Tab-separated table of C-alpha atoms and ligand atoms in Angstrom:
chain	number	residue	atom	x	y	z
A	171	UNK	CA	54.580	118.469	156.063
A	172	UNK	CA	54.289	120.376	152.826
A	173	UNK	CA	52.983	123.962	153.106
A	174	UNK	CA	52.051	124.266	149.435
A	175	UNK	CA	50.299	120.974	148.876
A	176	UNK	CA	49.296	120.176	145.361
A	177	UNK	CA	45.769	118.894	144.970
A	178	UNK	CA	45.943	115.101	144.971
A	179	UNK	CA	43.632	112.149	145.267
A	180	UNK	CA	44.008	109.421	147.868
A	181	UNK	CA	44.984	106.087	146.395
A	182	UNK	CA	45.010	102.700	147.988
A	183	UNK	CA	48.568	101.878	149.077
A	184	UNK	CA	51.007	100.200	146.716
A	185	UNK	CA	54.430	98.623	146.846
A	186	UNK	CA	57.178	100.157	144.721
A	187	UNK	CA	60.175	98.012	143.901
A	188	UNK	CA	62.852	100.104	142.251
A	189	UNK	CA	65.307	97.770	140.567
A	190	UNK	CA	68.463	99.790	140.052
A	191	UNK	CA	67.462	101.617	143.211
A	192	UNK	CA	70.779	103.377	143.784
A	193	UNK	CA	71.369	104.366	140.148
A	194	UNK	CA	71.183	107.792	138.574
A	195	UNK	CA	67.526	107.645	137.483
A	196	UNK	CA	66.388	106.367	140.877
A	197	UNK	CA	68.285	109.003	142.826
A	198	UNK	CA	67.631	111.943	140.518
A	199	UNK	CA	64.013	111.318	139.621
A	200	UNK	CA	62.181	108.394	141.206
A	201	UNK	CA	62.904	108.806	144.919
A	202	UNK	CA	62.610	112.614	144.944
A	203	UNK	CA	59.229	112.260	143.194
A	204	UNK	CA	58.067	109.737	145.800
A	205	UNK	CA	59.332	112.073	148.524
A	206	UNK	CA	57.230	114.968	147.190
A	207	UNK	CA	54.205	112.679	146.995
A	208	UNK	CA	54.897	111.674	150.594
A	209	UNK	CA	55.079	115.318	151.622
A	210	UNK	CA	51.746	115.943	149.950
A	211	UNK	CA	50.267	113.013	151.841
A	212	UNK	CA	49.584	110.908	148.757
A	213	UNK	CA	52.249	108.310	149.545
A	214	UNK	CA	51.286	107.325	153.069
A	215	UNK	CA	53.067	105.292	155.724
A	216	UNK	CA	51.204	102.260	154.396
A	217	UNK	CA	53.205	102.345	151.171
A	218	UNK	CA	56.246	100.123	150.994
A	219	UNK	CA	59.203	101.072	148.865
A	220	UNK	CA	62.217	98.893	148.097
A	221	UNK	CA	65.465	100.073	146.565
A	222	UNK	CA	66.975	96.964	145.033
A	223	UNK	CA	70.615	97.352	144.132
A	224	UNK	CA	73.306	94.991	142.893
A	225	UNK	CA	75.887	96.379	145.283
A	226	UNK	CA	75.220	95.912	148.971
A	227	UNK	CA	74.572	99.284	150.540
A	228	UNK	CA	73.542	100.260	154.064
A	229	UNK	CA	70.535	102.450	154.746
A	230	UNK	CA	72.697	105.284	156.094
A	231	UNK	CA	74.815	105.315	152.962
A	232	UNK	CA	71.665	105.241	150.836
A	233	UNK	CA	70.193	108.179	152.763
A	234	UNK	CA	73.405	110.160	152.319
A	235	UNK	CA	73.446	109.465	148.587
A	236	UNK	CA	69.777	110.402	148.150
A	237	UNK	CA	69.666	113.501	150.307
A	238	UNK	CA	71.210	115.995	147.832
A	239	UNK	CA	68.482	115.134	145.315
A	240	UNK	CA	65.742	115.864	147.853
A	241	UNK	CA	67.432	118.989	149.121
A	242	UNK	CA	65.136	121.461	147.352
A	243	UNK	CA	62.174	120.154	149.364
A	244	UNK	CA	64.190	120.193	152.573
A	245	UNK	CA	65.902	123.515	151.982
A	246	UNK	CA	62.896	125.712	151.283
A	247	UNK	CA	60.952	124.610	154.323
A	248	UNK	CA	58.530	122.264	152.559
A	249	UNK	CA	59.865	119.344	154.528
A	250	UNK	CA	61.115	118.986	158.068
A	251	UNK	CA	63.803	116.622	159.294
A	252	UNK	CA	60.986	114.466	160.717
A	253	UNK	CA	59.395	114.235	157.246
A	254	UNK	CA	62.709	113.114	155.789
A	255	UNK	CA	63.155	110.451	158.457
A	256	UNK	CA	59.538	109.339	158.021
A	257	UNK	CA	60.080	108.909	154.281
A	258	UNK	CA	63.344	107.008	154.767
A	259	UNK	CA	61.518	104.650	157.146
A	260	UNK	CA	59.314	103.528	154.220
A	261	UNK	CA	62.333	102.402	152.217
A	262	UNK	CA	63.831	98.934	152.496
A	263	UNK	CA	67.198	98.323	150.856
A	264	UNK	CA	67.532	94.987	149.093
A	265	UNK	CA	70.520	93.437	147.358
A	266	UNK	CA	69.549	91.957	144.019
A	267	UNK	CA	71.546	90.947	140.978
A	268	UNK	CA	69.148	90.876	138.041
A	269	UNK	CA	71.578	88.876	135.915
A	270	UNK	CA	72.552	86.074	138.302
A	271	UNK	CA	69.325	86.106	140.280
A	272	UNK	CA	71.198	86.458	143.581
A	273	UNK	CA	68.942	88.090	146.115
A	274	UNK	CA	65.652	86.936	144.548
A	275	UNK	CA	64.657	85.231	147.833
A	276	UNK	CA	65.069	88.477	149.728
A	277	UNK	CA	62.836	90.235	147.203
A	278	UNK	CA	60.189	87.518	147.421
A	279	UNK	CA	60.247	87.704	151.232
A	280	UNK	CA	59.833	91.452	151.084
A	281	UNK	CA	56.851	91.239	148.753
A	282	UNK	CA	55.071	88.355	150.458
A	283	UNK	CA	55.498	89.903	153.917
A	284	UNK	CA	52.774	92.470	153.251
A	285	UNK	CA	49.443	92.368	154.958
A	286	UNK	CA	47.336	92.710	151.834
A	287	UNK	CA	48.324	90.522	148.901
A	288	UNK	CA	45.982	92.384	146.517
A	289	UNK	CA	47.758	95.694	146.554
A	290	UNK	CA	49.509	96.797	143.352
A	291	UNK	CA	53.180	95.865	143.120
A	292	UNK	CA	55.047	98.208	140.836
A	293	UNK	CA	58.368	96.992	139.503
A	294	UNK	CA	60.336	99.913	138.120
A	295	UNK	CA	63.263	98.787	135.973
A	296	UNK	CA	65.706	101.660	136.483
A	297	UNK	CA	68.455	99.609	134.868
A	298	UNK	CA	69.970	99.248	131.398
A	299	UNK	CA	67.505	97.776	128.865
A	300	UNK	CA	70.026	95.003	128.152
A	301	UNK	CA	69.045	93.656	131.605
A	302	UNK	CA	65.269	93.881	131.131
A	303	UNK	CA	65.026	90.287	129.910
A	304	UNK	CA	66.968	88.908	132.880
A	305	UNK	CA	65.058	91.054	135.346
A	306	UNK	CA	61.591	90.123	134.079
A	307	UNK	CA	62.456	86.410	133.911
A	308	UNK	CA	63.702	86.636	137.482
A	309	UNK	CA	60.403	88.167	138.591
A	310	UNK	CA	58.530	85.431	136.771
A	311	UNK	CA	60.518	82.544	138.227
A	312	UNK	CA	60.161	84.039	141.718
A	313	UNK	CA	56.379	83.891	141.228
A	314	UNK	CA	56.051	87.679	141.486
A	315	UNK	CA	54.264	88.325	138.201
A	316	UNK	CA	50.757	88.292	139.609
A	317	UNK	CA	47.731	90.143	138.173
A	318	UNK	CA	48.569	92.976	140.609
A	319	UNK	CA	52.096	93.364	139.222
A	320	UNK	CA	52.937	96.360	137.008
A	321	UNK	CA	56.132	96.989	135.134
A	322	UNK	CA	57.597	100.438	134.515
A	323	UNK	CA	60.297	100.935	131.892
A	324	UNK	CA	61.881	103.896	130.278
A	325	UNK	CA	63.903	104.765	127.211
A	326	UNK	CA	66.241	103.966	125.603
A	327	UNK	CA	63.985	101.074	124.633
A	328	UNK	CA	66.162	100.184	121.674
A	329	UNK	CA	68.184	102.229	119.191
A	330	UNK	CA	65.971	101.456	116.183
A	331	UNK	CA	62.706	99.754	115.307
A	332	UNK	CA	64.178	96.254	115.249
A	333	UNK	CA	65.920	96.478	118.635
A	334	UNK	CA	62.849	98.156	120.140
A	335	UNK	CA	60.662	95.304	118.869
A	336	UNK	CA	63.115	92.794	120.370
A	337	UNK	CA	63.118	94.460	123.818
A	338	UNK	CA	59.339	94.826	123.821
A	339	UNK	CA	58.910	91.208	122.759
A	340	UNK	CA	60.994	90.154	125.783
A	341	UNK	CA	58.743	92.168	128.077
A	342	UNK	CA	55.631	90.766	126.402
A	343	UNK	CA	56.705	87.202	127.130
A	344	UNK	CA	56.247	87.870	130.834
A	345	UNK	CA	53.888	90.831	131.216
A	346	UNK	CA	50.615	91.646	129.526
A	347	UNK	CA	50.499	94.991	127.668
A	348	UNK	CA	47.967	96.247	130.255
A	349	UNK	CA	50.659	95.784	132.920
A	350	UNK	CA	53.447	97.645	131.094
A	351	UNK	CA	53.985	101.359	131.717
A	352	UNK	CA	56.449	102.900	129.213
A	353	UNK	CA	57.476	106.295	130.477
A	354	UNK	CA	57.914	109.297	128.232
A	355	UNK	CA	58.397	111.875	130.944
A	356	UNK	CA	57.215	114.687	128.639
A	357	UNK	CA	53.689	113.293	128.957
A	358	UNK	CA	53.870	113.810	132.725
A	359	UNK	CA	54.667	117.510	132.400
A	360	UNK	CA	51.815	119.693	133.606
A	361	UNK	CA	51.653	121.915	130.536
A	362	UNK	CA	51.742	118.956	128.191
A	363	UNK	CA	48.638	117.613	129.900
A	364	UNK	CA	47.218	121.095	129.822
A	365	UNK	CA	47.491	121.014	126.056
A	366	UNK	CA	44.765	118.375	126.078
A	367	UNK	CA	42.658	120.494	128.438
A	368	UNK	CA	43.209	123.539	126.232
A	369	UNK	CA	42.128	121.726	123.104
A	370	UNK	CA	39.373	119.487	124.387
A	371	UNK	CA	37.862	121.336	127.342
A	372	UNK	CA	37.400	124.606	125.421
A	373	UNK	CA	35.495	125.255	122.218
A	374	UNK	CA	37.181	128.422	121.029
A	375	UNK	CA	40.392	126.794	119.859
A	376	UNK	CA	38.984	123.608	118.383
A	377	UNK	CA	37.035	125.464	115.689
A	378	UNK	CA	40.283	127.124	114.566
A	379	UNK	CA	42.471	124.040	114.925
A	380	UNK	CA	42.862	123.058	111.286
A	381	UNK	CA	44.316	123.996	107.928
A	382	UNK	CA	41.654	126.632	107.236
A	383	UNK	CA	43.018	128.772	110.044
A	384	UNK	CA	46.482	127.565	111.001
A	385	UNK	CA	49.457	128.461	108.818
A	386	UNK	CA	52.034	126.277	110.528
A	387	UNK	CA	53.124	124.807	113.856
A	388	UNK	CA	56.541	125.091	115.495
A	389	UNK	CA	57.807	122.996	118.376
A	390	UNK	CA	61.071	123.939	120.041
A	391	UNK	CA	62.679	121.987	122.885
A	392	UNK	CA	65.879	123.883	123.599
A	393	UNK	CA	68.430	123.027	126.250
A	394	UNK	CA	71.476	124.946	127.445
A	395	UNK	CA	73.244	121.891	128.843
A	396	UNK	CA	75.691	119.864	126.785
A	397	UNK	CA	76.012	116.100	126.899
A	398	UNK	CA	78.347	116.290	129.916
A	399	UNK	CA	78.831	112.949	131.656
A	400	UNK	CA	76.440	111.091	129.323
A	401	UNK	CA	78.789	111.354	126.337
A	402	UNK	CA	79.067	107.606	125.710
A	403	UNK	CA	75.332	107.053	125.660
A	404	UNK	CA	74.673	110.232	123.734
A	405	UNK	CA	77.272	109.722	121.044
A	406	UNK	CA	75.706	106.384	120.163
A	407	UNK	CA	72.245	107.893	120.249
A	408	UNK	CA	72.060	111.536	119.080
A	409	UNK	CA	69.225	114.038	119.252
A	410	UNK	CA	66.942	112.210	116.805
A	411	UNK	CA	66.751	109.087	118.952
A	412	UNK	CA	67.167	110.834	122.310
A	413	UNK	CA	64.511	113.509	121.854
A	414	UNK	CA	62.588	113.306	118.576
A	415	UNK	CA	61.598	109.623	118.494
A	416	UNK	CA	59.843	110.059	121.809
A	417	UNK	CA	59.302	113.519	123.309
A	418	UNK	CA	58.919	115.649	120.179
A	419	UNK	CA	56.782	113.179	118.269
A	420	UNK	CA	54.549	112.859	121.324
A	421	UNK	CA	54.123	116.639	121.334
A	422	UNK	CA	53.261	116.568	117.632
A	423	UNK	CA	50.636	113.921	118.424
A	424	UNK	CA	49.014	115.995	121.162
A	425	UNK	CA	48.808	119.060	118.928
A	426	UNK	CA	47.553	117.148	115.895
A	427	UNK	CA	45.300	114.406	117.304
A	428	UNK	CA	41.549	114.275	116.825
A	429	UNK	CA	39.426	114.563	119.983
A	430	UNK	CA	39.060	111.113	121.520
A	431	UNK	CA	35.535	110.147	122.563
A	432	UNK	CA	36.637	109.670	126.165
A	433	UNK	CA	39.725	110.612	128.073
A	434	UNK	CA	40.882	107.099	128.697
A	435	UNK	CA	44.109	105.291	127.947
A	436	UNK	CA	43.201	103.444	124.800
A	437	UNK	CA	41.121	106.173	123.207
A	438	UNK	CA	43.861	108.752	123.685
A	439	UNK	CA	46.533	106.372	122.487
A	440	UNK	CA	44.468	105.299	119.464
A	441	UNK	CA	44.238	108.943	118.372
A	442	UNK	CA	47.947	109.566	118.875
A	443	UNK	CA	48.730	106.456	116.885
A	444	UNK	CA	46.617	107.752	113.990
A	445	UNK	CA	48.731	110.914	113.897
A	446	UNK	CA	51.989	108.960	113.859
A	447	UNK	CA	50.703	106.847	111.004
A	448	UNK	CA	49.660	109.961	109.092
A	449	UNK	CA	53.128	111.534	109.200
A	450	UNK	CA	54.544	111.484	105.690
A	451	UNK	CA	58.014	109.925	105.224
A	452	UNK	CA	60.466	112.744	105.858
A	453	UNK	CA	62.602	113.967	102.936
A	454	UNK	CA	66.365	114.401	103.344
A	455	UNK	CA	66.157	118.115	102.533
A	456	UNK	CA	63.652	118.610	105.348
A	457	UNK	CA	66.156	117.530	108.014
A	458	UNK	CA	68.896	119.762	109.432
A	459	UNK	CA	71.469	118.277	111.795
A	460	UNK	CA	73.890	120.286	113.868
A	461	UNK	CA	76.632	119.690	116.377
A	462	UNK	CA	77.891	122.243	118.877
A	463	UNK	CA	81.447	123.269	118.199
A	464	UNK	CA	83.036	121.932	121.364
A	465	UNK	CA	81.366	118.527	121.126
A	466	UNK	CA	84.060	116.524	119.292
A	467	UNK	CA	86.884	117.996	121.377
A	468	UNK	CA	85.123	117.127	124.620
A	469	UNK	CA	84.404	113.660	123.257
A	470	UNK	CA	88.016	113.155	122.190
A	471	UNK	CA	87.279	112.127	118.613
A	472	UNK	CA	85.461	113.181	115.475
A	473	UNK	CA	81.795	112.190	115.408
A	474	UNK	CA	78.759	112.623	113.156
A	475	UNK	CA	76.362	112.532	116.106
A	476	UNK	CA	73.823	115.343	115.958
A	477	UNK	CA	73.376	117.429	119.098
A	478	UNK	CA	70.751	119.495	117.275
A	479	UNK	CA	68.097	118.506	114.808
A	480	UNK	CA	65.297	120.323	113.047
A	481	UNK	CA	62.745	118.770	110.716
A	482	UNK	CA	59.732	119.694	108.689
A	483	UNK	CA	56.884	117.209	109.027
A	484	UNK	CA	53.670	116.844	107.072
A	485	UNK	CA	50.633	115.213	108.657
A	486	UNK	CA	48.667	113.715	105.813
A	487	UNK	CA	45.026	114.020	106.778
A	488	UNK	CA	42.126	116.365	106.125
A	489	UNK	CA	42.732	118.497	109.198
A	490	UNK	CA	46.424	119.151	108.574
A	491	UNK	CA	46.975	118.914	104.819
A	492	UNK	CA	49.264	121.790	103.828
A	493	UNK	CA	50.202	122.788	107.398
A	494	UNK	CA	53.885	122.132	108.068
A	495	UNK	CA	55.021	121.124	111.545
A	496	UNK	CA	58.559	122.406	112.146
A	497	UNK	CA	60.274	120.789	115.100
A	498	UNK	CA	63.716	121.423	116.569
A	499	UNK	CA	65.684	120.399	119.596
A	500	UNK	CA	69.272	120.761	120.645
A	501	UNK	CA	71.879	120.964	123.365
A	502	UNK	CA	73.948	124.050	124.240
A	503	UNK	CA	71.405	126.421	122.758
A	504	UNK	CA	70.806	130.002	123.766
A	505	UNK	CA	68.270	129.214	126.464
A	506	UNK	CA	66.431	126.370	128.120
A	507	UNK	CA	62.891	126.676	126.894
A	508	UNK	CA	60.281	124.433	125.331
A	509	UNK	CA	57.461	125.989	123.379
A	510	UNK	CA	54.749	125.068	120.943
A	511	UNK	CA	53.837	127.945	118.652
A	512	UNK	CA	50.635	127.828	116.631
A	513	UNK	CA	50.769	130.500	113.924
A	514	UNK	CA	47.395	131.398	112.446
A	515	UNK	CA	46.890	132.529	108.871
A	516	UNK	CA	47.148	136.194	108.020
A	517	UNK	CA	43.873	138.084	107.835
A	518	UNK	CA	42.572	137.929	104.272
A	519	UNK	CA	42.180	141.699	103.892
A	520	UNK	CA	43.395	144.678	105.915
A	521	UNK	CA	40.645	147.250	106.424
A	522	UNK	CA	43.025	149.608	108.215
A	523	UNK	CA	45.639	149.861	105.498
A	524	UNK	CA	44.246	152.947	103.802
A	525	UNK	CA	43.986	154.765	107.120
A	526	UNK	CA	47.759	154.497	107.398
A	527	UNK	CA	47.484	152.772	110.775
A	528	UNK	CA	47.465	149.146	109.800
A	529	UNK	CA	50.336	147.177	108.463
A	530	UNK	CA	49.604	144.099	106.425
A	531	UNK	CA	53.014	142.762	107.438
A	532	UNK	CA	52.207	142.957	111.125
A	533	UNK	CA	52.645	139.623	112.896
A	534	UNK	CA	49.871	137.055	112.519
A	535	UNK	CA	47.960	135.814	115.562
A	536	UNK	CA	49.931	133.262	117.477
A	537	UNK	CA	49.165	130.958	120.358
A	538	UNK	CA	52.345	130.204	122.256
A	539	UNK	CA	52.248	127.336	124.687
A	540	UNK	CA	55.234	127.474	127.019
A	541	UNK	CA	55.983	123.995	128.345
A	542	UNK	CA	58.927	124.984	130.503
A	543	UNK	CA	60.189	126.852	132.354
A	544	UNK	CA	57.540	129.330	133.611
A	545	UNK	CA	54.683	127.346	132.122
A	546	UNK	CA	51.861	129.264	130.525
A	547	UNK	CA	49.985	130.428	127.462
A	548	UNK	CA	50.319	133.577	125.428
A	549	UNK	CA	47.924	134.677	122.729
A	550	UNK	CA	49.402	137.255	120.383
A	551	UNK	CA	46.860	139.702	118.997
A	552	UNK	CA	46.838	143.017	117.214
A	553	UNK	CA	45.360	145.893	119.243
A	554	UNK	CA	44.779	149.587	118.879
A	555	UNK	CA	47.242	151.872	120.528
A	556	UNK	CA	45.376	153.938	123.145
A	557	UNK	CA	44.857	157.595	122.413
A	558	UNK	CA	43.056	159.854	119.961
A	559	UNK	CA	45.792	159.832	117.292
A	560	UNK	CA	44.012	157.743	114.678
A	561	UNK	CA	43.922	153.997	114.240
A	562	UNK	CA	47.428	152.952	115.180
A	563	UNK	CA	47.797	149.215	115.604
A	564	UNK	CA	50.378	147.316	117.551
A	565	UNK	CA	51.061	143.679	118.499
A	566	UNK	CA	49.907	142.879	122.030
A	567	UNK	CA	49.674	139.763	124.137
A	568	UNK	CA	47.180	138.054	126.414
A	569	UNK	CA	49.317	136.303	128.931
A	570	UNK	CA	48.243	133.452	131.176
A	571	UNK	CA	51.068	132.346	133.385
A	572	UNK	CA	50.338	129.137	135.274
A	573	UNK	CA	52.953	130.162	137.814
A	574	UNK	CA	50.972	133.283	138.688
A	575	UNK	CA	47.568	131.628	138.382
A	576	UNK	CA	48.118	128.644	140.636
A	577	UNK	CA	49.841	129.142	143.938
A	578	UNK	CA	50.747	125.506	144.429
A	579	UNK	CA	54.016	124.043	143.213
A	580	UNK	CA	53.880	122.466	139.740
A	581	UNK	CA	54.801	118.835	140.389
A	582	UNK	CA	57.583	117.142	138.491
A	583	UNK	CA	56.506	114.831	135.657
A	584	UNK	CA	57.654	111.747	137.567
A	585	UNK	CA	55.319	112.495	140.466
A	586	UNK	CA	52.293	112.318	138.229
A	587	UNK	CA	53.535	109.300	136.313
A	588	UNK	CA	54.474	107.304	139.423
A	589	UNK	CA	51.069	107.910	140.946
A	590	UNK	CA	49.418	106.852	137.686
A	591	UNK	CA	51.193	103.510	137.929
A	592	UNK	CA	49.656	103.046	141.381
A	593	UNK	CA	46.292	104.174	140.040
A	594	UNK	CA	46.578	101.761	137.108
A	595	UNK	CA	46.046	104.537	134.557
A	596	UNK	CA	48.025	104.092	131.330
A	597	UNK	CA	46.802	107.235	129.533
A	598	UNK	CA	50.122	109.055	129.852
A	599	UNK	CA	52.257	106.039	128.966
A	600	UNK	CA	53.221	104.874	125.508
A	601	UNK	CA	51.574	101.808	124.102
A	602	UNK	CA	53.729	99.363	122.190
A	603	UNK	CA	52.211	100.164	118.782
A	604	UNK	CA	52.870	103.884	119.311
A	605	UNK	CA	56.523	103.198	120.023
A	606	UNK	CA	56.821	101.094	116.884
A	607	UNK	CA	55.017	103.687	114.746
A	608	UNK	CA	57.445	106.339	116.009
A	609	UNK	CA	60.407	104.154	115.058
A	610	UNK	CA	58.869	103.610	111.612
A	611	UNK	CA	59.148	107.378	111.129
A	612	UNK	CA	62.608	107.657	112.645
A	613	UNK	CA	64.408	104.623	111.181
A	614	UNK	CA	64.619	106.110	107.649
A	615	UNK	CA	65.732	109.455	109.122
A	616	UNK	CA	68.600	107.779	110.922
A	617	UNK	CA	69.679	106.066	107.707
A	618	UNK	CA	69.600	109.378	105.823
A	619	UNK	CA	71.715	111.283	108.352
A	620	UNK	CA	74.119	108.507	109.346
A	621	UNK	CA	76.911	109.556	107.033
A	622	UNK	CA	76.072	113.213	106.889
A	623	UNK	CA	78.432	115.575	108.719
A	624	UNK	CA	76.271	117.783	110.958
A	625	UNK	CA	76.629	121.549	110.619
A	626	UNK	CA	78.696	122.988	113.438
A	627	UNK	CA	76.994	125.666	115.518
A	628	UNK	CA	78.206	127.982	118.219
A	629	UNK	CA	77.041	127.239	121.758
A	630	UNK	CA	74.590	129.859	122.921
A	631	UNK	CA	72.869	130.223	119.548
A	632	UNK	CA	69.585	128.627	118.444
A	633	UNK	CA	71.221	126.165	116.041
A	634	UNK	CA	71.672	126.085	112.276
A	635	UNK	CA	68.117	125.590	110.992
A	636	UNK	CA	67.021	129.093	109.932
A	637	UNK	CA	66.820	128.143	106.246
A	638	UNK	CA	64.437	125.275	106.925
A	639	UNK	CA	61.752	127.898	107.534
A	640	UNK	CA	63.407	130.702	105.567
A	641	UNK	CA	63.027	128.716	102.358
A	642	UNK	CA	59.282	128.569	103.036
A	643	UNK	CA	59.125	132.317	103.731
A	644	UNK	CA	58.730	131.771	107.483
A	645	UNK	CA	60.924	132.188	110.523
A	646	UNK	CA	61.398	130.545	113.899
A	647	UNK	CA	59.718	132.196	116.831
A	648	UNK	CA	62.467	132.026	119.414
A	649	UNK	CA	61.388	131.456	123.000
A	650	UNK	CA	61.278	134.580	125.122
A	651	UNK	CA	64.231	135.622	127.197
A	652	UNK	CA	63.095	135.337	130.846
B	256	LIG	C1	65.750	113.106	128.290
B	256	LIG	C2	66.943	113.116	127.368
B	256	LIG	O1	64.816	112.159	127.865
B	256	LIG	O2	65.151	114.384	128.292
B	256	LIG	C3	67.925	114.181	127.781
B	256	LIG	O3	67.578	111.840	127.406
B	256	LIG	C4	67.256	115.526	127.898
B	256	LIG	O4	69.015	114.266	126.856
B	256	LIG	C5	66.002	115.413	128.758
B	256	LIG	O5	68.173	116.421	128.499
B	256	LIG	C6	65.225	116.717	128.733
B	256	LIG	O6	64.198	116.634	129.692
B	256	LIG	P1	63.616	117.940	130.391
B	256	LIG	O7	62.525	117.411	131.254
B	256	LIG	O8	64.757	118.558	131.142
B	256	LIG	O9	63.127	118.810	129.285
């Protein structure tokens, strides 16, 4: 079993039913995450896992399909062949057509065959949202929507506010909100959770965390990949819907939210909702859209879809009045890196200036929270250069790398989120009103950019949004080269 176990808590066993169990999401994310949890001993042999797929598939074929996605655990010695076989033994393959209902009996037999009827049953819809209605009605008519049942869904939950409300209304006909787990995988990332620890388990930052001390906030989620084999989905969606409506707005919420009274699902989500509702309608001139140069050629036709977007947001409340939040995300950028940069205000007066050693233009203090890769925190300070040669100042950094600090592997976001569904903890999942509030911000943006030709940018650059900050006398802090 795993040599570098992550610290985990024992949970009472659950049943996972992955509908769409041989699809891309299941193979790339869900099963590998369950495998790691198995290796860490959190998913035990008492768990039961079903991969329900429309096409009939044998267990050997399934194992062959899945293996490449679990290879990193197998290759680096974390897992033995016996571990792999032990994990496969937990998985039952079912044939199920969510649309026609064929195979529902098999699913019911699988679920009712368990020894303990009270254990959580987690239905993960790893299928297109257009099938959510059929799938949930099927579960209902098969009598499987019991109080122990939980439903996991994932974006795209609609392409605008209206379609999102329609999909969520379909889910709400069958499942109670307390049973629905809407995944935004950014919330499962270790450093994203650490942001809450940083803010609310320490006092030193909270006293500075407001418009008296912070000049502005930047959030960058940069990717080097293009849209590759997801071109059809992506061209209909674009960066605003694919990344901003969910991941980036969630990051804004975690930076900007007030401390909840308790760390529980509804208190945290209430505070995030307040931030979303405080975001001022975004002006057209505060949005920059870009498209990487090769995009249209690879797609085969001209398109206005943005593969890059940057925006300036204002959070209208006492804490954040006057502090812009600049966010940007894009494909085919210079490097894969996600960072939140908190830039503090310049010191009001420079006592060193007359000594010739200080420089009023020296960089302000910054807290840089690196979400990925090489997760960690950096605090940029001004220090004195060592030596007797007067008061020479230079920018220095306090560096806390989580990689170096913790010797266990940082688990993938899906591992945490899947275990939270078993635990029944909705803190890191989006509540329906949050999703709608995010669409209320994004719907007008989509209307504004629909007919706008995005600016073309060269792959390997950081996109075309320098003026968004330049016009305010600021500049982007590009993520470090690693
Ligand atoms: C997904 C988007 O939600 O997040 C993808 O659909 C994007 O387009 C991905 O590539 C980025 O996730 P991560 O975890 O690699 O930062």
